[in-house]
Amino acid sequence: MNNAQQNRRQFLSKTGKAGIAFATMPLFSKVYAADTILQASEYAQQPLPYAYNALEPYIDAMTMEIHYTKHAATYAKNLGDACVAEKVDTSNTSLINLLSSISKYSPKMRNNAGGHYNHELFWQLMKPAPSTAPSGTLVEAINKTFGSFAEFQKAFGEAAKTRFGSGWAWLLVKKDGSLAISSTPNQDNPLMDIAEVQGTPLLGLDVWEHAYYLKYQNKRPDYINAWWNLVNWEYVQKRFSEAK
Ligand code: MN
C-alpha cells in the first residue's frame, strides 16, 4: 500500500460512511482516481478497434476472431488469475511496471502479462489496408538507423522470419533514444527486465502460428510480407513521440 492509499484509508476510517460521498471526491480525484481507472483497465481485454474481417485479405476473419476471442482473451484471464495468486495490486501497479520487474514473478505471470500486453498493442498497431507510409520524426530515425525504409523492412522481416518457434519481432526505442530491431521468444517483450534488448516497443509482429496458420500454413514469410499492408504508422509515430 502506498502513502496515498494509506492516507485515504485512514481518512475514510475517520470520516465514516456518511462523510465519504461529500468528503472524498476532491481527495480521491486529486490523488489517484484517474491513474487507478487507467491502470485497472489495462489488465482487461479492450474491444478490438475494428471488425474481425477488417484486415482481409491479409489476415482473414476467422484467424482474427480466434486470435482475439480465444488466444488473447485467455492471456487476459490468466493474467488476472496470476495477479490474484501473486498478490499484484492491479489498481496500483501499471502493466508496464509489472513487466519491468517480471523476473520477480512466476512463468505464468511472465507468459500472460506479456501475452496480454503484446496482443493489446498488436491490435492497435494494425488498421484496415491500405497502410500509409511512416512520416515525420519516425521516418527520419528509421532512415538514420537502418539506411532506408526498405532496409528497415528487410531487417525487421529477417528478425520475424528467423525467430525460432513462437515469438515476436520488434522495433523498439532504447533508453538512450536509439531505435533497434529485436525478437523475443514466447510472449516476452522489450519492456521485460529479462529481455535481451530492452526499451519501449513501437511496432511488434506476432509470429506465433496461431496468428497466421489458417491462411498461410507454414509460409510465415508470406504472412510477414502481407502484414506490412496493415501497419498503422500513425499510431507507431505516436508511440515514438511519447517514448522519447
Ligand atoms: Mn497471438
Short mmCIF file of N, CA and C in Angstrom, two decimals, residues 12 15-22:
data_model
loop_
_atom_site.label_atom_id
_atom_site.label_comp_id
_atom_site.label_asym_id
_atom_site.label_seq_id
_atom_site.Cartn_x
_atom_site.Cartn_y
_atom_site.Cartn_z
N LEU A 12 -10.76 7.75 5.42
CA LEU A 12 -12.10 7.15 5.34
C LEU A 12 -12.52 6.59 6.68
N THR A 15 -13.63 9.56 8.80
CA THR A 15 -14.84 10.31 8.42
C THR A 15 -16.09 9.44 8.50
N GLY A 16 -15.95 8.12 8.32
CA GLY A 16 -17.12 7.26 8.37
C GLY A 16 -17.91 7.35 7.09
N LYS A 17 -18.87 6.43 6.95
CA LYS A 17 -19.59 6.31 5.67
C LYS A 17 -20.31 7.58 5.25
N ALA A 18 -20.92 8.25 6.20
CA ALA A 18 -21.72 9.42 5.85
C ALA A 18 -20.88 10.50 5.18
N GLY A 19 -19.64 10.55 5.55
CA GLY A 19 -18.80 11.61 5.02
C GLY A 19 -18.16 11.29 3.68
N ILE A 20 -18.24 10.03 3.25
CA ILE A 20 -17.45 9.61 2.09
C ILE A 20 -17.82 10.36 0.83
N ALA A 21 -19.10 10.35 0.50
CA ALA A 21 -19.50 10.92 -0.78
C ALA A 21 -19.12 12.39 -0.86
N PHE A 22 -19.35 13.08 0.21
CA PHE A 22 -19.06 14.52 0.23
C PHE A 22 -17.56 14.77 0.32
#
